[in-house]
XYZ file of C-alpha atoms in Angstrom:
708
model
C -34.092 40.683 96.578
C -30.146 40.550 95.739
C -29.917 43.898 94.132
C -31.709 45.229 96.886
C -29.479 43.559 99.886
C -26.530 45.147 97.677
C -28.161 48.664 97.558
C -29.130 48.350 101.256
C -25.702 47.750 101.948
C -23.936 50.617 99.811
C -26.646 53.296 101.738
C -26.295 51.809 105.414
C -25.574 53.655 108.450
C -21.677 54.328 107.688
C -21.342 54.540 111.731
C -23.260 51.835 112.854
C -23.560 49.428 110.206
C -26.941 48.030 111.239
C -27.724 46.330 108.201
C -24.958 43.998 107.855
C -25.167 43.368 111.701
C -28.858 42.228 111.315
C -27.501 40.061 108.383
C -24.945 38.431 110.840
C -27.289 37.649 113.717
C -29.544 36.034 110.977
C -26.316 34.268 109.688
C -27.949 35.144 106.264
C -24.533 34.322 104.688
C -24.370 30.263 105.807
C -28.022 30.057 105.472
C -29.066 31.569 102.098
C -26.280 33.161 100.637
C -23.790 30.712 100.216
C -26.431 27.877 99.193
C -27.464 30.252 96.607
C -23.900 30.641 95.231
C -23.202 27.068 95.115
C -26.546 25.611 93.788
C -27.331 28.428 90.976
C -24.679 27.859 88.137
C -26.723 28.371 85.256
C -27.705 32.424 85.721
C -24.573 34.312 85.568
C -26.283 37.496 86.844
C -27.315 35.906 90.329
C -23.469 34.764 90.558
C -22.138 37.881 89.795
C -24.892 39.610 92.402
C -23.711 37.412 94.890
C -20.306 37.359 94.607
C -20.634 41.455 95.269
C -22.735 40.696 98.042
C -20.047 38.471 99.867
C -17.469 40.887 98.867
C -19.289 43.607 100.778
C -20.230 41.741 103.609
C -16.336 40.503 104.187
C -14.857 43.897 103.748
C -12.343 44.206 106.822
C -13.792 46.051 109.525
C -10.871 48.848 109.399
C -12.258 49.971 106.371
C -15.680 50.314 107.502
C -15.170 51.798 110.512
C -13.027 54.432 112.131
C -11.408 51.961 115.174
C -9.743 54.291 117.036
C -12.528 56.661 117.430
C -15.208 53.794 117.980
C -13.422 52.105 120.047
C -13.639 54.845 122.974
C -17.677 54.375 123.275
C -19.690 51.475 124.593
C -22.194 51.523 121.334
C -18.645 51.447 119.212
C -17.208 48.817 120.884
C -20.066 46.809 120.382
C -20.592 47.406 117.137
C -16.813 46.282 116.413
C -17.828 43.023 118.199
C -20.606 42.191 116.178
C -18.843 43.012 113.156
C -16.061 41.011 113.729
C -18.324 38.071 114.572
C -19.874 38.439 111.612
C -16.708 38.259 109.678
C -15.772 35.183 111.883
C -19.259 33.390 110.488
C -18.635 34.259 107.099
C -15.000 32.547 107.371
C -16.164 29.533 109.125
C -18.781 29.088 106.382
C -16.329 28.961 103.588
C -14.588 26.143 105.149
C -17.135 24.142 103.170
C -15.268 23.089 100.235
C -18.146 23.468 98.000
C -17.907 27.473 98.482
C -14.455 28.033 97.594
C -14.916 25.350 94.492
C -17.693 27.385 93.147
C -15.732 30.309 93.105
C -12.696 28.610 91.754
C -14.553 27.217 88.821
C -16.448 30.615 87.975
C -12.669 31.888 87.604
C -11.920 28.915 85.250
C -14.925 29.504 83.308
C -14.142 33.278 83.054
C -10.778 32.414 82.018
C -11.909 30.274 79.210
C -12.931 33.181 77.281
C -9.429 34.199 76.852
C -9.041 37.360 74.977
C -13.132 37.707 74.812
C -13.316 38.612 78.392
C -15.706 41.892 78.493
C -15.527 44.377 80.926
C -18.269 42.746 82.942
C -16.604 39.708 82.890
C -13.092 41.134 84.235
C -14.857 42.988 87.029
C -16.865 39.543 88.083
C -13.118 38.093 88.116
C -11.657 40.608 90.165
C -14.513 40.500 92.489
C -13.856 36.578 92.634
C -10.441 37.381 93.453
C -11.020 39.987 96.040
C -13.475 37.638 97.589
C -11.177 34.902 98.450
C -8.509 37.572 99.824
C -11.415 39.433 102.001
C -11.859 35.763 103.305
C -8.311 34.824 103.928
C -7.915 38.506 105.531
C -10.617 37.754 108.239
C -8.646 37.475 111.562
C -9.254 33.884 113.359
C -11.484 34.075 116.673
C -9.396 32.523 119.613
C -11.190 29.230 120.636
C -10.821 27.575 123.542
C -11.104 24.096 122.653
C -8.208 22.171 121.019
C -8.990 22.643 117.326
C -6.813 20.197 115.509
C -6.299 22.738 112.452
C -6.958 26.586 112.415
C -9.547 27.910 109.979
C -6.788 29.632 107.684
C -4.851 26.184 107.432
C -8.191 24.381 106.135
C -9.199 27.594 103.648
C -5.569 27.316 102.482
C -5.737 23.240 102.246
C -9.018 23.151 100.361
C -8.117 25.742 97.888
C -4.699 24.254 96.748
C -6.541 20.915 96.847
C -8.578 22.572 94.122
C -5.860 23.795 92.307
C -5.658 27.209 93.043
C -2.141 27.348 91.974
C -2.758 26.968 88.584
C -5.396 29.450 88.651
C -2.782 31.986 90.053
C -0.584 31.407 87.335
C -3.242 32.170 84.760
C -4.288 35.088 86.280
C -0.651 36.504 86.653
C 0.101 35.357 82.753
C -3.201 36.466 80.944
C -3.475 39.706 78.910
C -5.730 41.333 81.163
C -4.105 40.909 84.536
C -3.782 44.635 84.801
C -7.850 44.383 85.696
C -7.101 42.346 88.696
C -3.354 42.407 89.389
C -3.604 44.314 92.598
C -5.925 42.505 94.172
C -3.814 39.305 93.181
C -0.725 40.721 94.963
C -2.997 41.032 98.092
C -4.043 37.343 97.833
C -0.706 36.014 97.398
C 0.750 38.238 100.429
C -2.051 36.344 102.466
C -1.338 33.050 101.173
C 2.191 33.650 102.807
C 0.956 35.060 105.965
C 2.961 34.096 108.829
C 5.430 32.001 106.554
C 8.913 33.123 107.234
C 11.684 33.003 105.108
C 13.793 30.374 106.495
C 11.180 27.992 107.172
C 10.847 27.913 103.128
C 14.391 28.257 102.576
C 14.880 25.276 104.618
C 12.089 23.267 102.582
C 13.642 24.289 99.378
C 17.146 22.787 100.311
C 15.655 19.520 101.436
C 13.748 19.447 98.305
C 17.159 19.727 96.256
C 18.838 17.332 98.424
C 16.463 14.829 97.619
C 17.267 15.582 93.841
C 20.865 14.904 94.674
C 20.189 11.827 96.488
C 17.836 9.986 94.317
C 17.878 9.753 90.714
C 14.650 11.255 88.775
C 13.671 7.905 87.118
C 13.751 6.194 90.549
C 11.456 9.210 91.880
C 9.228 8.807 88.678
C 8.616 5.263 89.034
C 7.983 5.171 93.008
C 5.055 7.537 92.140
C 2.190 5.942 90.648
C 0.011 8.039 88.600
C -3.450 8.280 90.554
C -6.740 7.846 88.891
C -7.953 11.638 87.656
C -11.819 12.477 88.275
C -13.653 14.013 85.515
C -13.203 17.538 84.566
C -13.876 18.940 87.761
C -10.793 18.339 89.761
C -12.782 18.479 93.279
C -15.504 16.212 92.204
C -14.035 13.308 94.122
C -12.361 13.047 97.595
C -8.955 14.264 96.612
C -7.481 16.656 94.175
C -4.032 15.562 92.077
C -2.064 17.339 89.644
C 0.133 16.272 86.962
C 1.352 12.967 88.024
C 4.512 13.196 85.868
C 5.707 16.158 87.738
C 8.833 15.482 89.705
C 8.062 17.817 92.548
C 7.816 15.001 94.819
C 11.114 13.748 94.877
C 11.238 11.378 97.996
C 8.346 8.778 97.824
C 5.887 11.547 96.965
C 7.261 14.330 98.257
C 4.021 16.595 99.228
C 1.981 13.349 98.876
C -0.682 13.842 101.729
C -2.365 10.893 100.651
C -3.291 9.315 97.070
C -5.615 6.790 98.731
C -7.486 6.248 102.304
C -5.590 5.499 104.812
C -2.060 5.215 102.732
C -2.403 9.246 102.560
C -2.310 9.392 106.068
C 0.356 7.453 106.583
C 2.600 9.607 103.852
C 1.355 12.404 105.950
C 3.340 11.201 109.032
C 6.376 10.408 107.143
C 6.696 13.866 105.330
C 6.150 15.642 108.678
C 9.380 14.467 109.983
C 11.265 16.043 107.509
C 9.101 19.041 107.461
C 9.240 19.277 111.294
C 13.068 19.224 111.513
C 13.371 21.841 108.862
C 10.962 24.106 110.757
C 12.690 23.552 113.990
C 15.911 25.038 112.481
C 14.018 27.791 110.892
C 12.349 29.025 114.189
C 15.412 28.828 115.957
C 16.325 32.085 113.792
C 12.771 33.482 113.800
C 12.392 33.309 117.153
C 15.214 35.858 117.377
C 13.373 38.730 115.407
C 12.937 42.103 116.776
C 9.522 43.441 114.933
C 7.821 42.598 111.734
C 8.806 44.758 108.559
C 5.695 43.884 106.697
C 2.228 44.157 107.705
C -0.186 43.700 104.997
C -3.252 43.474 106.943
C -4.000 46.779 106.846
C -3.105 47.833 103.386
C -6.231 46.915 101.238
C -7.575 48.958 98.427
C -10.476 50.345 97.864
C -13.177 48.048 96.355
C -14.397 48.724 93.049
C -14.351 52.440 92.346
C -15.923 53.068 96.067
C -13.138 55.177 97.905
C -12.698 54.248 101.573
C -10.401 55.048 104.147
C -8.992 52.011 106.094
C -7.542 52.490 109.382
C -5.376 50.145 111.485
C -5.607 46.846 110.887
C -7.268 44.125 113.166
C -3.964 41.790 113.149
C -0.789 42.267 112.574
C 1.388 40.110 110.238
C 4.845 40.539 108.560
C 3.606 37.717 105.379
C 6.478 36.215 106.204
C 9.277 38.444 105.928
C 10.388 38.888 109.837
C 13.768 40.971 109.873
C 16.097 38.992 111.696
C 18.039 40.455 114.877
C 20.805 38.103 113.868
C 23.194 39.400 111.308
C 21.137 39.379 107.767
C 23.670 37.034 106.097
C 22.512 34.339 108.338
C 19.720 33.803 105.135
C 21.709 32.460 102.571
C 20.534 33.631 99.070
C 23.028 31.503 97.062
C 23.050 27.936 96.806
C 26.589 28.044 97.359
C 27.000 27.551 101.415
C 30.398 28.111 101.741
C 29.956 31.473 100.490
C 27.728 32.998 103.227
C 29.337 35.737 105.413
C 27.634 33.978 108.358
C 31.039 32.517 109.643
C 30.759 31.902 113.464
C 33.732 31.255 115.594
C 37.210 32.628 115.890
C 37.239 35.657 113.292
C 39.362 35.398 110.592
C 39.429 38.696 109.106
C 42.430 39.661 107.016
C 44.078 43.452 107.169
C 42.007 45.013 104.038
C 43.867 46.399 101.253
C 40.930 47.804 99.183
C 38.334 50.293 100.248
C 35.466 48.167 101.347
C 36.081 44.714 100.871
C 37.451 42.687 104.185
C 38.067 39.271 103.567
C 36.077 37.057 105.919
C 36.429 33.541 104.492
C 39.526 31.005 104.724
C 41.745 31.026 102.133
C 41.431 27.070 101.743
C 38.018 26.089 100.367
C 37.550 22.351 100.473
C 35.390 22.633 97.242
C 35.870 20.330 94.138
C 34.509 22.701 91.206
C 33.522 19.446 89.434
C 30.991 18.500 92.134
C 29.495 21.762 92.145
C 29.158 22.361 88.766
C 27.463 18.866 88.839
C 24.915 19.895 91.649
C 23.882 22.676 90.080
C 23.518 21.168 86.730
C 21.370 18.759 88.098
C 19.130 21.524 90.426
C 19.082 23.423 86.926
C 17.690 20.371 84.843
C 15.269 20.042 87.825
C 14.172 23.584 87.409
C 13.486 23.325 83.696
C 11.381 20.026 84.220
C 9.385 21.650 86.378
C 8.764 24.880 84.716
C 7.113 22.431 81.608
C 4.532 20.974 84.096
C 1.241 21.922 84.200
C 0.877 22.185 87.971
C 2.555 21.144 91.335
C 2.181 17.943 92.285
C -0.155 17.847 95.047
C -1.743 14.548 96.098
C -4.088 16.076 98.408
C -6.979 14.715 100.778
C -9.964 17.419 100.308
C -10.968 16.649 103.862
C -7.457 16.028 105.573
C -6.723 18.197 108.599
C -3.702 20.059 107.842
C -0.895 20.920 110.014
C 1.318 24.321 110.020
C 3.586 22.036 108.406
C 1.481 20.677 105.654
C 0.537 24.369 104.523
C 4.620 25.217 104.727
C 5.379 22.396 102.268
C 1.962 23.133 100.039
C 3.900 27.095 99.904
C 7.194 25.340 99.038
C 5.553 23.852 95.847
C 3.670 26.667 94.779
C 6.960 29.072 95.370
C 8.646 27.106 92.790
C 6.000 27.396 90.201
C 5.291 30.947 91.189
C 9.191 31.724 90.401
C 8.836 29.661 87.550
C 5.862 30.794 85.762
C 4.354 34.077 87.019
C 6.381 36.162 89.465
C 8.437 38.142 86.990
C 4.987 39.140 85.134
C 3.566 39.844 88.294
C 6.274 42.323 89.349
C 6.468 43.912 86.020
C 2.524 44.156 85.816
C 2.704 46.068 89.425
C 5.367 48.207 88.365
C 3.657 49.451 85.422
C 0.208 50.055 87.078
C 2.365 52.172 89.786
C 4.277 54.274 87.389
C 1.708 54.621 84.495
C -1.935 54.342 86.086
C -2.986 57.846 87.890
C -6.397 55.979 88.994
C -4.559 53.112 90.194
C -2.074 55.184 92.078
C -4.802 56.916 94.258
C -5.349 53.623 95.901
C -2.599 50.966 95.110
C -0.131 50.658 98.316
C 3.496 50.883 97.432
C 4.094 48.420 99.944
C 3.336 45.716 98.112
C 5.650 45.884 95.220
C 8.323 46.070 97.661
C 7.529 42.993 99.313
C 7.345 40.784 96.385
C 10.836 41.954 95.386
C 12.034 41.358 99.128
C 10.362 37.980 99.831
C 10.241 36.291 96.615
C 13.951 37.328 94.888
C 15.636 35.597 98.331
C 14.279 32.224 96.662
C 15.224 33.057 92.837
C 18.645 33.387 93.619
C 18.640 30.628 96.283
C 17.372 28.255 93.104
C 19.599 30.040 90.748
C 16.916 30.142 88.421
C 17.305 31.219 84.742
C 17.523 35.051 84.413
C 14.507 34.453 82.004
C 12.229 33.915 85.027
C 13.656 36.964 86.688
C 14.337 39.542 84.395
C 11.554 41.706 84.896
C 12.655 42.067 88.657
C 16.702 42.040 88.162
C 16.488 45.226 85.928
C 17.446 48.976 86.270
C 13.633 49.761 85.850
C 12.910 48.542 89.368
C 16.070 49.888 90.837
C 15.204 53.176 89.384
C 11.597 53.147 90.793
C 13.102 51.831 94.395
C 15.574 54.578 94.342
C 12.551 57.228 93.606
C 10.244 55.893 96.042
C 12.948 55.915 98.688
C 13.333 59.288 98.461
C 9.785 60.140 97.840
C 9.182 58.429 101.336
C 11.761 60.308 102.979
C 9.730 63.417 101.912
C 6.753 62.472 103.296
C 8.706 60.878 106.411
C 9.746 64.773 107.060
C 6.386 66.073 106.580
C 4.898 63.263 108.638
C 7.155 64.605 111.601
C 5.574 68.033 111.524
C 1.924 66.808 112.029
C 1.555 65.501 115.658
C -1.883 63.755 114.528
C -0.543 61.664 111.698
C -0.033 58.146 111.781
C 3.747 57.470 110.425
C 3.233 53.437 110.998
C 2.566 52.828 107.060
C 5.390 55.208 105.893
C 8.014 54.009 107.920
C 7.158 50.343 106.719
C 7.557 51.092 103.379
C 10.894 52.704 104.243
C 12.365 49.700 106.002
C 10.768 47.509 102.596
C 12.521 49.954 100.176
C 15.912 49.398 101.873
C 15.445 45.194 101.938
C 14.098 45.636 98.320
C 17.338 46.853 97.552
C 19.106 44.511 99.875
C 18.012 41.801 98.084
C 18.640 43.267 94.259
C 22.251 43.806 95.342
C 22.478 40.272 96.431
C 20.896 38.846 94.032
C 23.348 40.578 91.356
C 26.246 39.585 93.533
C 25.008 35.760 92.882
C 24.453 35.854 89.352
C 27.583 37.203 88.352
C 29.098 34.136 89.912
C 26.910 31.887 88.024
C 28.226 29.805 85.431
C 25.278 28.494 83.333
C 24.234 32.074 82.005
C 23.961 32.498 78.358
C 25.648 35.271 76.518
C 22.766 37.190 76.446
C 22.201 36.789 80.369
C 25.642 37.575 81.050
C 25.462 40.785 78.809
C 22.244 41.514 80.997
C 23.884 41.129 84.105
C 27.043 43.153 83.107
C 24.769 46.113 81.927
C 22.829 46.362 84.933
C 25.725 46.377 87.212
C 27.389 49.058 85.526
C 24.032 50.944 85.619
C 24.149 50.673 89.472
C 27.291 51.829 89.607
C 26.965 54.983 87.916
C 23.396 55.869 89.547
C 24.350 58.413 92.154
C 20.790 58.746 93.678
C 21.157 54.921 94.697
C 24.443 55.687 96.698
C 23.260 59.107 97.996
C 19.720 57.545 99.136
C 21.383 55.701 101.800
C 23.509 58.966 103.214
C 19.619 60.477 103.526
C 18.163 57.934 105.263
C 20.960 57.873 107.635
C 21.075 61.647 108.416
C 17.403 61.317 108.608
C 17.086 58.495 111.137
C 15.159 59.304 114.212
C 15.771 56.960 117.107
C 12.482 57.636 118.562
C 10.561 56.798 115.799
C 12.302 54.137 113.762
C 13.447 50.986 115.007
C 16.830 49.803 115.670
C 16.309 46.986 113.180
C 15.550 49.199 110.297
C 19.064 51.130 111.283
C 20.889 48.134 110.705
C 19.184 47.181 107.921
C 19.969 50.825 106.472
C 23.530 50.132 107.485
C 24.046 46.407 106.231
C 22.531 47.328 102.412
C 24.862 50.283 102.092
C 27.748 47.971 103.034
C 26.683 45.514 100.774
C 26.000 48.217 97.830
C 29.391 49.669 98.439
C 31.213 46.704 98.153
C 29.290 45.505 95.299
C 30.112 48.868 93.350
C 33.822 48.646 94.662
C 34.487 44.939 92.931
C 32.138 45.707 89.683
C 33.143 49.383 89.045
C 36.152 49.826 86.774
C 39.400 50.873 88.328
C 38.695 54.572 87.051
C 35.670 54.884 89.212
C 37.703 54.754 92.471
C 38.152 58.423 92.648
C 33.988 58.952 92.146
C 33.639 56.026 95.151
C 36.347 57.951 97.386
C 34.685 61.014 97.120
C 30.977 59.508 97.618
C 32.614 58.224 100.878
C 33.732 61.506 102.326
C 29.717 62.137 103.080
C 30.247 59.364 105.993
C 32.805 61.943 107.804
C 29.949 63.772 108.925
C 29.502 63.645 112.706
C 25.720 62.837 112.569
C 26.044 59.950 110.174
C 28.848 58.568 112.658
C 26.467 59.064 115.109
C 24.117 56.741 113.714
C 27.001 54.118 113.277
C 27.503 54.302 116.983
C 24.208 53.964 118.207
C 24.096 50.499 116.435
C 27.575 49.729 117.441
C 26.233 49.943 121.084
C 24.439 46.528 120.450
C 27.549 44.905 119.601
C 26.948 42.020 121.476
C 23.470 41.041 120.192
C 24.371 42.448 116.558
C 26.081 39.489 115.182
C 29.526 39.439 113.401
C 28.642 40.513 109.775
C 26.510 43.633 110.983
C 29.756 44.314 113.570
C 31.698 44.078 110.772
C 29.986 46.865 108.596
C 29.943 49.183 111.177
C 33.785 49.029 111.902
C 34.595 49.018 108.372
C 33.250 52.259 107.615
C 34.835 53.681 111.254
C 37.989 52.221 109.588
C 37.847 54.366 106.418
C 36.479 57.424 108.143
C 39.435 57.085 110.725
C 42.069 55.898 108.069
C 41.416 56.140 104.687
C 39.477 59.638 104.589
C 41.603 60.848 107.592
C 38.818 62.119 109.958
C 39.264 60.363 113.004
C 37.820 63.497 115.157
C 34.502 62.291 113.840
C 34.713 59.258 116.003
C 35.333 61.492 119.233
C 31.403 61.014 120.263
C 30.728 60.021 123.746
C 28.670 57.096 122.677
C 31.393 55.507 120.147
C 33.910 56.254 122.959
C 32.274 54.586 125.393
C 31.010 51.701 123.681
C 34.807 51.213 122.175
C 36.025 50.968 125.816
C 33.388 48.459 126.766
C 34.643 46.468 123.942
C 38.244 47.103 124.841
C 37.719 46.064 128.442
C 35.712 43.225 127.857
C 36.550 39.656 126.483
C 34.118 40.150 123.495
C 36.037 38.347 120.412
C 36.487 40.442 117.496
C 39.402 40.660 114.762
C 42.511 42.263 115.098
C 41.843 45.082 112.588
C 39.095 46.257 114.796
C 41.136 46.159 117.581
C 43.715 47.880 116.285
C 41.162 50.395 115.029
C 39.796 51.006 118.741
C 43.390 51.481 120.239
C 44.004 53.881 117.879
C 41.169 56.237 118.074
C 41.293 55.758 121.956
C 45.204 56.858 121.635
C 44.307 59.549 119.126
C 41.531 61.149 121.674
C 43.969 60.794 124.752
C 46.558 62.439 123.172
C 44.782 65.208 121.663
C 45.266 68.302 122.895
C 42.154 69.623 124.766
C 41.365 72.528 122.876
C 40.639 70.366 120.231
C 38.680 67.336 122.025
C 35.550 68.847 121.272
C 33.630 68.040 118.043
C 31.344 70.436 116.552
C 27.865 69.417 115.143
C 26.053 72.127 114.014
C 26.652 74.876 116.478
C 26.452 72.200 119.505
C 29.643 70.926 120.942
C 30.170 67.036 121.837
C 32.591 67.468 125.003
C 34.358 64.211 124.771
C 35.130 63.309 128.419
C 33.614 60.173 128.931
C 36.673 58.499 130.942
């Protein structure tokens, strides 16, 4: 019967999907298929076939139907509604902890085979990961009732209570991880859906502050080891992991209840610090323009079947929301006083070199010894954490989780993921995208860009030992990002020639490439200041710095991106990220490269005197009041060198730039004296220039500069 169901699903009507709609009406998943999966444990064939059926039934609607075409007719709209209803019922059925436990138990069973996994075993394991991915991807139905917890939160809570964190780490580090690597990345992306970077950064900072305020001995004595169940960690009403882990430094940290009522009380205590962290994070998240990452429609084909997926049923940035406020507001270093997000009165000094502008007070009240001790405590904590078996989660399986609870769970998992699986996963995915021709046909490169963009920020915040992230901080990754950046530029140019082409995926990937390069540059800048690196690690960083400085294609990529920018198709946020990342890269090269490289850098800078590139800088400067200080600094720095060092002030004689300069000059907007001098110099030069030279020619079109 199961084989017959699977066969009918594969040959059903591709437009109306009548068979799966009938399954939805009959509630076969909840009444028959899931109970069969949960209760039949000894028959491997039944288990594998049941999982295949569930994978097929939970496939996203956008992978089953052309949504734009179907939504134009009544029959098509009814089909979409009924399929969404089927998916919602499937998600509700999986809220039963026995369902997810059965899937995780099956994965554990297969992982126990070790190197003896057959192709059938690998396919079954991959199907389990895909099933979890599909269920987490299902959009939540808007309920009119006052629900205490969303289905997504409940699913995540159940999965972590059943130790999915340990399973994920094993999957990432297994020798045959190439068989399920892509589905695993998509699953991780969905775990972090709607979890913003700033929220997790605040929680990680709180976690470290607890380490500094309390000794690790006190923390361990305050945490009494709970009773462990038998082999099945989910067989009792709660699931606990290694009780010797110090991840719950302050009275249990993530302890949501080690027993009965005491557990609920601990949840309330934990929420106070979590809520404070989320409040601060949300102040920045509320300012974001638009998501960079949207993985809802990034699913690859299932098994060998090729399917074209349309738009996503819901939009998510998987936590990485690019900020309207200056990008440096999210510190990537634990050294807070070195972040360029310095508010208040500008403190700029006249630059003596090509790109670097002094933005910090000369006198830093930092005691070197205390900073060193603080970093040592952090490092010891991370070393100890890397040796534990799993995260220290004491979770009531039937607890109703809040958003704060989920954020705290993901904070804990983030630390373990970075310490034990991040480097392996990034390296495997890059290898697949480069050398596996079959995988290249259906893999979405945006997942790779997202892994670098989202998690490298946390790695530098924690200042992890380089051994954990060396596969990410490598020239191979830099080269691949540069190649993909140029490749996406070509795709974008071709897409602009076709009126029927959806450019959203291409634009999203281009944006992610830029942010990934930015995180790499910031990470290198952080690690070259770290004191606890070994000689080999220091050599690795120095070599990578030299390689990046000598990579001309990396520098020229941003010239290409700026020339190609199209305001009607691409967002201001994207333009801001391109300009900021270019500034960071050039500043990094200047401070890292030897003195003999200055001529090469100066020649590269000459490309920015082009009128079309300065036009893009002027476009971003129009939003000077919303940009934030650092973003404006990036714009003014380049204009300063174009007008000064490169002796091409005429490139700034453009209506948009001159108009913005005049608005800044006449307003009370506070900027440093350097930039006021630049504005005064440009306006003075323009006014006193002979009228015959006041027009700037740009590809045969004259821009008449009569803006006053």
